[in-house]
Short mmCIF file of C-alpha atoms in Angstrom, two decimals:
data_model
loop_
_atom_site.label_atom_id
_atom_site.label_comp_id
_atom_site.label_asym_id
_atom_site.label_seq_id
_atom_site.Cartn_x
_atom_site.Cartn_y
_atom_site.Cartn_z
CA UNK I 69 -8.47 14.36 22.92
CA UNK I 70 -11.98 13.61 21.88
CA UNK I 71 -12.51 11.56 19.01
CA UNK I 72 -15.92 12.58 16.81
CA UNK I 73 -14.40 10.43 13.70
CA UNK I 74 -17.12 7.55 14.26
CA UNK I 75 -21.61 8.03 14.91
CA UNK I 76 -23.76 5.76 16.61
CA UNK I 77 -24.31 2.75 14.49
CA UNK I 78 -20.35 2.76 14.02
CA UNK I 79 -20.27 2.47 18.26
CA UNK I 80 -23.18 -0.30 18.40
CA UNK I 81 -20.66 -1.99 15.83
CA UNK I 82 -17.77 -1.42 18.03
CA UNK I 83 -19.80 -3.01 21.32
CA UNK I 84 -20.34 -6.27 18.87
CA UNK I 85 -16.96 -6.39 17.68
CA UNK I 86 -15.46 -6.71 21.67
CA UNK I 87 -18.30 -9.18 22.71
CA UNK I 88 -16.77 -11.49 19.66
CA UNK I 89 -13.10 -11.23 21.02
CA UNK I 90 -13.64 -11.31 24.53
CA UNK I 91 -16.16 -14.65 23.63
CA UNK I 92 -13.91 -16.39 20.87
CA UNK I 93 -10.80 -14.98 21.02
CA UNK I 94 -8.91 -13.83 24.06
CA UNK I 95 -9.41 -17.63 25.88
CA UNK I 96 -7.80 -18.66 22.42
CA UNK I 97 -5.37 -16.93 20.67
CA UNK I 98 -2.44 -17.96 23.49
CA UNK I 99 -3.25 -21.38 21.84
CA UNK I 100 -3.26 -19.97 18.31
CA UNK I 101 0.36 -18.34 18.72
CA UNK I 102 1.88 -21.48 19.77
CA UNK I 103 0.27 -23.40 16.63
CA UNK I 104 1.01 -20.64 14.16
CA UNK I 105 -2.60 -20.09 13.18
CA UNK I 106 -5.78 -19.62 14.14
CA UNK I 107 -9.10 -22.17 13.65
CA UNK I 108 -10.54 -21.73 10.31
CA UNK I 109 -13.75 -22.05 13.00
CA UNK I 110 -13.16 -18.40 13.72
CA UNK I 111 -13.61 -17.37 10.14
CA UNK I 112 -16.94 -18.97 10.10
CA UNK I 113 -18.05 -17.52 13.31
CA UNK I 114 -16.63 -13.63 11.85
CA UNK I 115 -18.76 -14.30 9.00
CA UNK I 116 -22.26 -14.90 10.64
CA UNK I 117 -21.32 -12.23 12.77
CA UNK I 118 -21.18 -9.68 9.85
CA UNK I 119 -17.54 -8.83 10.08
CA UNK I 120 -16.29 -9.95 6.71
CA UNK I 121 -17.53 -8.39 3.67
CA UNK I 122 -18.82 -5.51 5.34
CA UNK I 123 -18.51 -3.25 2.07
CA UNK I 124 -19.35 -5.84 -0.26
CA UNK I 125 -23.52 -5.41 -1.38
CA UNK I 126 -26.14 -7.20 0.34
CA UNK I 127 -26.85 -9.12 -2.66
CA UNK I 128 -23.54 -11.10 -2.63
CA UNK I 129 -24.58 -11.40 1.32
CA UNK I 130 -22.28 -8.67 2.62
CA UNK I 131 -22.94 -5.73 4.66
CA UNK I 132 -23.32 -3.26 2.11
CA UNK I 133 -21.50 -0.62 3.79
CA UNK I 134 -18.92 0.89 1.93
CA UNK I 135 -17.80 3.17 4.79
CA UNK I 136 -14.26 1.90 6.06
CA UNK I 137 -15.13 3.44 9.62
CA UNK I 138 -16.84 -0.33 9.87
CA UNK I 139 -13.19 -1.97 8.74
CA UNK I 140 -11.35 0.56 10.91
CA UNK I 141 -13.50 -0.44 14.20
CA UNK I 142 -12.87 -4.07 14.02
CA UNK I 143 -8.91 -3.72 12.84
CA UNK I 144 -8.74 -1.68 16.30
CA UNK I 145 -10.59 -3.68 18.43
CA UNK I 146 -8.46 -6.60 17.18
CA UNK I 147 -4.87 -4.88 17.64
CA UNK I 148 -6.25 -3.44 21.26
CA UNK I 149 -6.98 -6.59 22.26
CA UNK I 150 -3.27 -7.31 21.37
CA UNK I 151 -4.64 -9.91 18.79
CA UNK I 152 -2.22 -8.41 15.88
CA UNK I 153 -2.31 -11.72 14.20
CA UNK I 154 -5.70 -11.06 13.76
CA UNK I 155 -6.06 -7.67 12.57
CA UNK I 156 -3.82 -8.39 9.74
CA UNK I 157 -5.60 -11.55 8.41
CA UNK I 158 -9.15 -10.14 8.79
CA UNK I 159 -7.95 -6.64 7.13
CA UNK I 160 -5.87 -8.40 4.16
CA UNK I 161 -9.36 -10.01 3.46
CA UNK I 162 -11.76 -6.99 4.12
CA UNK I 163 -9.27 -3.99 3.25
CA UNK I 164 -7.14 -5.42 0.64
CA UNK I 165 -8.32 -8.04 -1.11
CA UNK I 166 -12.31 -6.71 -1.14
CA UNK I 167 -11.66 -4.08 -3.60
CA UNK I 168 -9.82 -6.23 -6.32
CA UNK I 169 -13.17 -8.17 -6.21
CA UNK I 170 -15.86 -5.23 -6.11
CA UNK I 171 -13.98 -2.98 -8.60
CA UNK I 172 -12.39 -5.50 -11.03
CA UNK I 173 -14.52 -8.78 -10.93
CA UNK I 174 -17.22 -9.12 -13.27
CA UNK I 175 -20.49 -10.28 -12.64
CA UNK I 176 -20.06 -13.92 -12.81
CA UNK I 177 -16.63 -13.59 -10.76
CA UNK I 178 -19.19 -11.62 -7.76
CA UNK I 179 -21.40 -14.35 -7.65
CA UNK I 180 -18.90 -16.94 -7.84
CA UNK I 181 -16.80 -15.79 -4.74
CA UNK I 182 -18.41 -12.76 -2.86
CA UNK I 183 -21.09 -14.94 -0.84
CA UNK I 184 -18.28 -17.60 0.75
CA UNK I 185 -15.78 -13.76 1.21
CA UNK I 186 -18.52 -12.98 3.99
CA UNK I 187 -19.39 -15.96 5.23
CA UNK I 188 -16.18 -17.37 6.17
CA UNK I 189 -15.97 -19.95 3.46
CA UNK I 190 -13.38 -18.58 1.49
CA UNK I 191 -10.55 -16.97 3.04
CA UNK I 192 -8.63 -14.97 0.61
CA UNK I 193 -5.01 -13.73 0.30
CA UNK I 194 -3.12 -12.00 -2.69
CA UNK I 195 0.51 -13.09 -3.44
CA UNK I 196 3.16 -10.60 -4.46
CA UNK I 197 6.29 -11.30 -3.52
CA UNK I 198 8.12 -13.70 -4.13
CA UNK I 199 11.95 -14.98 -3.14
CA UNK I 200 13.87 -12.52 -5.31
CA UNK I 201 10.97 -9.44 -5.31
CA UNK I 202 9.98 -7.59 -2.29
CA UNK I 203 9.19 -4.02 -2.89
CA UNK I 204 10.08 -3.55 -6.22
CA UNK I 205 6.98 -5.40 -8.46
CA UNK I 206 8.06 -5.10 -11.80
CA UNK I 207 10.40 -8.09 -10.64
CA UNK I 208 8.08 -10.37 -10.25
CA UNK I 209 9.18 -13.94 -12.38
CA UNK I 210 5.70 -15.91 -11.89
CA UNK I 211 4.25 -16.25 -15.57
CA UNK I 212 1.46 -16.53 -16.58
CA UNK I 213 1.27 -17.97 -20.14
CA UNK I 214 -2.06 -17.92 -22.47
CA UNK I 215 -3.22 -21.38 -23.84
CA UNK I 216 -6.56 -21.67 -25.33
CA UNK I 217 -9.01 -20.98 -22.58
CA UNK I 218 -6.47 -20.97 -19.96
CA UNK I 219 -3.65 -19.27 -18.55
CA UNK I 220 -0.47 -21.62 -17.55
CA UNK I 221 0.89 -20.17 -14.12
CA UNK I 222 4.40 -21.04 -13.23
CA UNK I 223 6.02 -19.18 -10.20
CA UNK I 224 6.77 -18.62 -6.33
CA UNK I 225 5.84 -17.06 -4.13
CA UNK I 226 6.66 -15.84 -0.41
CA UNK I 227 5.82 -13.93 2.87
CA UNK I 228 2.07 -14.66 1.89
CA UNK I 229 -0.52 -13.44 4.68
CA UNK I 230 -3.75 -16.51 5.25
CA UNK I 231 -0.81 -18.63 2.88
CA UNK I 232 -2.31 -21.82 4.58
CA UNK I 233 -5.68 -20.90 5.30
CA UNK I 234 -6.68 -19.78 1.78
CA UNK I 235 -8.95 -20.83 -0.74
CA UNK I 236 -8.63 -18.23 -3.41
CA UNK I 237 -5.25 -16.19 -3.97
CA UNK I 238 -4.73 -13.05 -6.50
CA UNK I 239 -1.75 -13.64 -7.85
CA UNK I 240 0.15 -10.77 -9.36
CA UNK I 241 2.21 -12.53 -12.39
CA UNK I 242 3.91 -11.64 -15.67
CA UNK I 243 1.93 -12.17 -19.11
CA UNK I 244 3.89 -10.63 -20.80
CA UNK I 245 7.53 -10.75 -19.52
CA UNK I 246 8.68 -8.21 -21.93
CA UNK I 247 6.84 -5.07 -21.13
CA UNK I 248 7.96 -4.89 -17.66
CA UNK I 249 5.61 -3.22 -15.36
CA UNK I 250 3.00 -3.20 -18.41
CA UNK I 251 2.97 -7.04 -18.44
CA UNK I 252 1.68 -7.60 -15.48
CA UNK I 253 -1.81 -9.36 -14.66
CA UNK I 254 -3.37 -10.56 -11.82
CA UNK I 255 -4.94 -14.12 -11.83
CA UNK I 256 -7.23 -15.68 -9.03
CA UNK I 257 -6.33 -18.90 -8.14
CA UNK I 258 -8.64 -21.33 -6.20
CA UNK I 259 -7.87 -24.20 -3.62
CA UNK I 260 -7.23 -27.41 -5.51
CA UNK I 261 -6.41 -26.34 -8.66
CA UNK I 262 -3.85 -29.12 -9.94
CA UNK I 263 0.39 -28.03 -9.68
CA UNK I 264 -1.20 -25.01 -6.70
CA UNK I 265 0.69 -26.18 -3.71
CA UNK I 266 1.52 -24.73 -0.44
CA UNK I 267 5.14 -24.05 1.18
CA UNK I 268 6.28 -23.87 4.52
CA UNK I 269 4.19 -22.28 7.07
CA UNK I 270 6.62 -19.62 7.56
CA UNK I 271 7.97 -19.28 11.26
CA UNK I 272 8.46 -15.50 12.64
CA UNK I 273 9.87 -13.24 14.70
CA UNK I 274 6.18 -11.80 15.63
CA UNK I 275 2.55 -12.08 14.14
CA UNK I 276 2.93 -15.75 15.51
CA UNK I 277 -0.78 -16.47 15.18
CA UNK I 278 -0.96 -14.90 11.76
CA UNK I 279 -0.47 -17.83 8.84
CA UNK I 280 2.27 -16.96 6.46
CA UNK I 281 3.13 -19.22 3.96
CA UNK I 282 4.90 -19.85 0.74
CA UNK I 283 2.87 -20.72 -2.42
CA UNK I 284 4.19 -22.56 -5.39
CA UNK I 285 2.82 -22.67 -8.72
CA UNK I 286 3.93 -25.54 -10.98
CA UNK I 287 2.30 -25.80 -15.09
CA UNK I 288 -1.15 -24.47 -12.68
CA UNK I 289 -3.93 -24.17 -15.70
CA UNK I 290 -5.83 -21.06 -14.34
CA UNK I 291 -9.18 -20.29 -16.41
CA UNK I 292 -8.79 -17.24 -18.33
CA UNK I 293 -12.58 -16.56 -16.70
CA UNK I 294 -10.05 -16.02 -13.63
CA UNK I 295 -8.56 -13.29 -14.88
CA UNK I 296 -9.02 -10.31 -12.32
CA UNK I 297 -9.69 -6.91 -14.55
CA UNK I 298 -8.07 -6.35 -18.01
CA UNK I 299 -4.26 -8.51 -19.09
CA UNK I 300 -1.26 -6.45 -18.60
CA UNK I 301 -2.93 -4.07 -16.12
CA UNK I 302 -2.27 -5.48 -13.35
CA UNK I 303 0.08 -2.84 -12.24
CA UNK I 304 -1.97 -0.12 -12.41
CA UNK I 305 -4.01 -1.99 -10.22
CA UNK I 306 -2.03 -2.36 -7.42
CA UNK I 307 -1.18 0.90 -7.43
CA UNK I 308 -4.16 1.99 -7.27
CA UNK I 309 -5.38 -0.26 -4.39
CA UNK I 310 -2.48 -0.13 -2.19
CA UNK I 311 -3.27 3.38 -0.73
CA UNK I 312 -5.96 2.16 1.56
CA UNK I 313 -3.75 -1.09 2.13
CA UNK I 314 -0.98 1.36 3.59
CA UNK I 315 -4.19 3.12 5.76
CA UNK I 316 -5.33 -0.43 7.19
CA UNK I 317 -1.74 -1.03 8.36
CA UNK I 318 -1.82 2.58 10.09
CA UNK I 319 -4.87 1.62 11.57
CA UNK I 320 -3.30 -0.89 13.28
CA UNK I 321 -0.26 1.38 13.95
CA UNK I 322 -2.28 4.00 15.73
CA UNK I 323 -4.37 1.13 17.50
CA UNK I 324 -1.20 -1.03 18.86
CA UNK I 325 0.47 2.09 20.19
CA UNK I 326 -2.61 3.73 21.87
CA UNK I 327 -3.15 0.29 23.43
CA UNK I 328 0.42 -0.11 24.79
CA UNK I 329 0.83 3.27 26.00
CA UNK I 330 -2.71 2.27 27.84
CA UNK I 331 -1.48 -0.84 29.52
CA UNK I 332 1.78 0.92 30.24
CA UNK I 333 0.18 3.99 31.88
CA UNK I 334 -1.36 1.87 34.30
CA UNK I 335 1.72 -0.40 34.86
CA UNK I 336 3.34 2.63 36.14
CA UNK I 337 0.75 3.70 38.50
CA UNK I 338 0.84 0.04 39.89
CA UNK I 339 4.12 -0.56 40.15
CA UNK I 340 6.30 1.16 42.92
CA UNK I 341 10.45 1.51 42.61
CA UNK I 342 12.65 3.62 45.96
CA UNK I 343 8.98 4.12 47.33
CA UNK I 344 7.18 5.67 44.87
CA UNK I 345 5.13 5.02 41.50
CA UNK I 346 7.13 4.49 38.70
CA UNK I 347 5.43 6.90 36.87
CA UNK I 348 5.95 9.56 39.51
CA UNK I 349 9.59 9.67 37.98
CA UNK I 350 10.52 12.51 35.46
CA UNK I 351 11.86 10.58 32.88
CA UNK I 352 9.13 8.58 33.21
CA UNK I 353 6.54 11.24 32.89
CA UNK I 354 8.31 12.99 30.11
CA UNK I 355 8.70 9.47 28.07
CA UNK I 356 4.53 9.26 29.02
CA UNK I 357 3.82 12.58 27.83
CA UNK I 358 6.03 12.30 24.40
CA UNK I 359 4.31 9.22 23.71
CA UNK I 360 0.28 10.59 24.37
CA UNK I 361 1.17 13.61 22.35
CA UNK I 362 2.81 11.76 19.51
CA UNK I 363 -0.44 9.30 19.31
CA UNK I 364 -3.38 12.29 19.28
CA UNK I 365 -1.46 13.83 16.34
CA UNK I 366 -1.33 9.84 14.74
CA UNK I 367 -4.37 9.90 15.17
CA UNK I 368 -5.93 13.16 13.91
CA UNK I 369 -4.11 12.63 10.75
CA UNK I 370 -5.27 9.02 10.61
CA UNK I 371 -9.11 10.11 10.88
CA UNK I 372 -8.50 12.61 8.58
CA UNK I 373 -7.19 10.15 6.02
CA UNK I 374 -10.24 7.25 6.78
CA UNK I 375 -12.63 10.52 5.50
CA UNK I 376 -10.67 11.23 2.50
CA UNK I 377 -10.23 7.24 1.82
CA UNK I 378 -14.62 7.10 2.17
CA UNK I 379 -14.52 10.52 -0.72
CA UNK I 380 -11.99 8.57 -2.56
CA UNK I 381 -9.82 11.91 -2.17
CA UNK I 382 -7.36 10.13 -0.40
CA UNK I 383 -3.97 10.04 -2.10
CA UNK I 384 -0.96 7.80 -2.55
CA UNK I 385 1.59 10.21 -1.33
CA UNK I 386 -0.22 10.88 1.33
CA UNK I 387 -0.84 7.03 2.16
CA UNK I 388 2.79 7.03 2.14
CA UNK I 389 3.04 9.62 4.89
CA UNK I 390 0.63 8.20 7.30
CA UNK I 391 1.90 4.55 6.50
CA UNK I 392 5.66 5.27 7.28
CA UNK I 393 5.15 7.50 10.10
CA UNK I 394 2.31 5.82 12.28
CA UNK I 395 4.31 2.26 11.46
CA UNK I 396 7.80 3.91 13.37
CA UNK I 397 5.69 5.67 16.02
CA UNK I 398 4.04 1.74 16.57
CA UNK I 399 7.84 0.59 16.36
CA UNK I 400 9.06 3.25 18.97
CA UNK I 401 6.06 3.60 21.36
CA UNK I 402 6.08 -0.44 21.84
CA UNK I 403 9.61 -0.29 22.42
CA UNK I 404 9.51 2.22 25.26
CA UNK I 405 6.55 0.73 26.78
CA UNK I 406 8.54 -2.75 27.17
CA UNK I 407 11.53 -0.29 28.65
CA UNK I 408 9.24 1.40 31.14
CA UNK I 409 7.78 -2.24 32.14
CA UNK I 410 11.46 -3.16 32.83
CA UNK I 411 12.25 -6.98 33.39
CA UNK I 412 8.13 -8.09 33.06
CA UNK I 413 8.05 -6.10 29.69
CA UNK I 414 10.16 -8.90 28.51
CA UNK I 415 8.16 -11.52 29.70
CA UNK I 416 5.14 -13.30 27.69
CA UNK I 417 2.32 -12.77 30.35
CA UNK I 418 2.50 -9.12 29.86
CA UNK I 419 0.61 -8.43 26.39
CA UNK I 420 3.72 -5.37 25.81
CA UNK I 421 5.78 -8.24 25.35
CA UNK I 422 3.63 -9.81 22.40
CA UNK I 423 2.90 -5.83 20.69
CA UNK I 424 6.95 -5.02 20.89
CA UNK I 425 7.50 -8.26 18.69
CA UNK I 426 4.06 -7.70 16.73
CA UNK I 427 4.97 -4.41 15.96
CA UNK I 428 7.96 -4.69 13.97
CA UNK I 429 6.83 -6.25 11.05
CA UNK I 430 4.45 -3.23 10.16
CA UNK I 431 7.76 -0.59 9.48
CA UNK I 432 8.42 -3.55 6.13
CA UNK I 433 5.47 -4.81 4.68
CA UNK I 434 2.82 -3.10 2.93
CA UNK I 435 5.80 -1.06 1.00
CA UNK I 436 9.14 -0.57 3.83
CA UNK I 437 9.64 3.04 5.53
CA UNK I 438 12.46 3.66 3.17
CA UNK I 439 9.96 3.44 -0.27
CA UNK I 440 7.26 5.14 1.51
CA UNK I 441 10.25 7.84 1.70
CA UNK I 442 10.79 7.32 -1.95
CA UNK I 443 7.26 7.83 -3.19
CA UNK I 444 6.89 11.06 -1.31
CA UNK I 445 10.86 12.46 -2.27
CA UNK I 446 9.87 11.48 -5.66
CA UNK I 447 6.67 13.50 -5.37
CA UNK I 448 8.58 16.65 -4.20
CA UNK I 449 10.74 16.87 -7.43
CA UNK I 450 13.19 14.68 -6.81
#
């Protein structure tokens, strides 16, 4: 099925996109899953190439494009390339974290961070959960306590994508631990601030390349200037931003499985079993054609939803929907690929091996399968 979601200058961003993996990333990023992250080099080099910050305005030295087509090309070309790892830290710092800065920072906060976002200087990451609070917020038990010109953060936190790598972290904590959801506020901490340490450097089942980390906070004095938006709306905030979080994962959903299904189409044509292609095999063709049919419709609903995200039509509930249902079709399409590779699906040189591991992350964070359920049951009446 022909895709007419993306126009020229969207394409000619495409071309550059794959000229910067195949030049500093595919010789690479075998060595950067062994050592659990990749060279802070490569943010540098994604900066002067014009791939962070792409929505931020030219005046804080971004690209000035607010059109998430842009973010959507490079998450793809990353997760295509089988570079997971990447497309998750790249898109927590262009899809997620960019529009806490643009919509809540004030002027001084802009010019303060926005010109090291896109260049590479500062990586970014936002912390939310923590030990004892996963999907459910309102648990969160970092504090965040006003004194004088400064907010006194105490807290951990866990599962925190760029955890090592960054130099600036939103982090969601309680200032007022009484009001539940309507205490919450979100705080920017920076790199060297005094009691902001980091944790382990979490090991994985998948993502290996992808830094994940725990961050503590110990009597941290955060400058109330660093408080991100209004205090005790820090709720409404998230919920607000994580509908086009939920599309970037999906994104890479859509992209993973159209990639495996690619490399595993041509596996079978290679491959011979009793004489004949693999492929050649009914259940083999039916498993092929269940899997391209299921990945057009992912993807037609996924274009549809990048349009409505760029009208801001696009809504939570139906974030949910895309989110939940492209995540299991990444889960399931990765999972038969590896099947139809047989023994070599299992081994590392085949990239199937590295999506089937990468991919089941995606069906957990971001808000699991089971709350995306919730949020659209709950929308339905019930």
């Amino acid at each position: 099925m022909e895709r007419t979601l993306f126009e020229s200058d969207h394409n000619a961003f495409r071309d550059a996109v794959r000229q910067f993996v195949k030049r500093h990333v595919v010789s690479e990023y075998d060595r950067w899953e062994a050592e659990g992250l990749v060279d802070r080099k490569l943010w540098h080099l994604a900066g002067e190439s014009g791939f962070l910050g792409m929505a931020v305005p030219t005046e804080y030295g971004g690209g000035g494009e607010p059109d998430f087509r842009y973010n959507t090309v490079l998450v793809e070309e990353f997760a295509r390339s089988g570079a997971a790892s990447l497309s998750s830290g790249f898109g927590l710092h262009n899809d997620v974290v960019a529009p806490y800065l643009l919509e809540l920072g004030t002027e001084e906060q802009k010019r303060r961070w926005l010109p090291g976002f896109c260049s590479g200087e500062l990586v970014t990451a936002i912390a939310m959960t923590e030990p004892g609070a996963g999907s459910d917020l309102k648990a969160v038990r970092t504090t965040a306590v006003r004194d004088g010109d400064s907010y006194v953060l105490n807290g951990n936190k866990t599962f925190i994508t760029n955890g090592i790598h960054s130099d600036i972290v939103i982090v969601v904590a309680k200032t007022d631990p009484s009001a539940g959801a309507r205490g919450i506020s979100l705080l920017v901490v920076e790199r060297g601030m005094p009691g902001f340490e980091r944790g382990r450097k979490l090991a994985k089942a998948g993502m290996h390349a992808q830094d994940t980390a725990e961050l503590v906070f110990t009597d941290v004095r955060v400058p109330a200037a660093n408080l991100l938006g209004e205090e005790n709306r820090g709720f409404a905030y998230l919920m607000n931003n994580l509908p086009q979080e939920r599309l970037s994962i999906a994104v890479v959903a859509v992209a993973t499985s159209q990639a495996a299904f690619d490399w595993t189409v041509q596996y079978c044509r290679d491959r011979k079993a009793f004489g004949q292609q693999i492929g050649s095999f009914q259940n083999s063709r039916f498993k092929l054609a269940e899997m391209a049919t299921e990945i057009d419709m992912a993807q037609v609903y996924l274009d549809r939803a990048i349009l409505e995200l760029n009208v801001g039509t696009l809504t939570p509930v139906d974030a949910a929907k895309l989110k939940w249902w492209t995540t299991e079709l990444m889960k399931r399409t990765t999972d038969t690929c590896l099947q139809l590779h047989g023994g070599y699906g299992y081994m590392d040189e085949y990239p199937i091996s590295r999506a089937w591991r990468d991919a089941r992350i995606h069906t957990i964070f971001g808000g699991t399968t089971e709350i995306m359920k919730e949020i659209i049951g709950r929308d339905l009446g019930f």
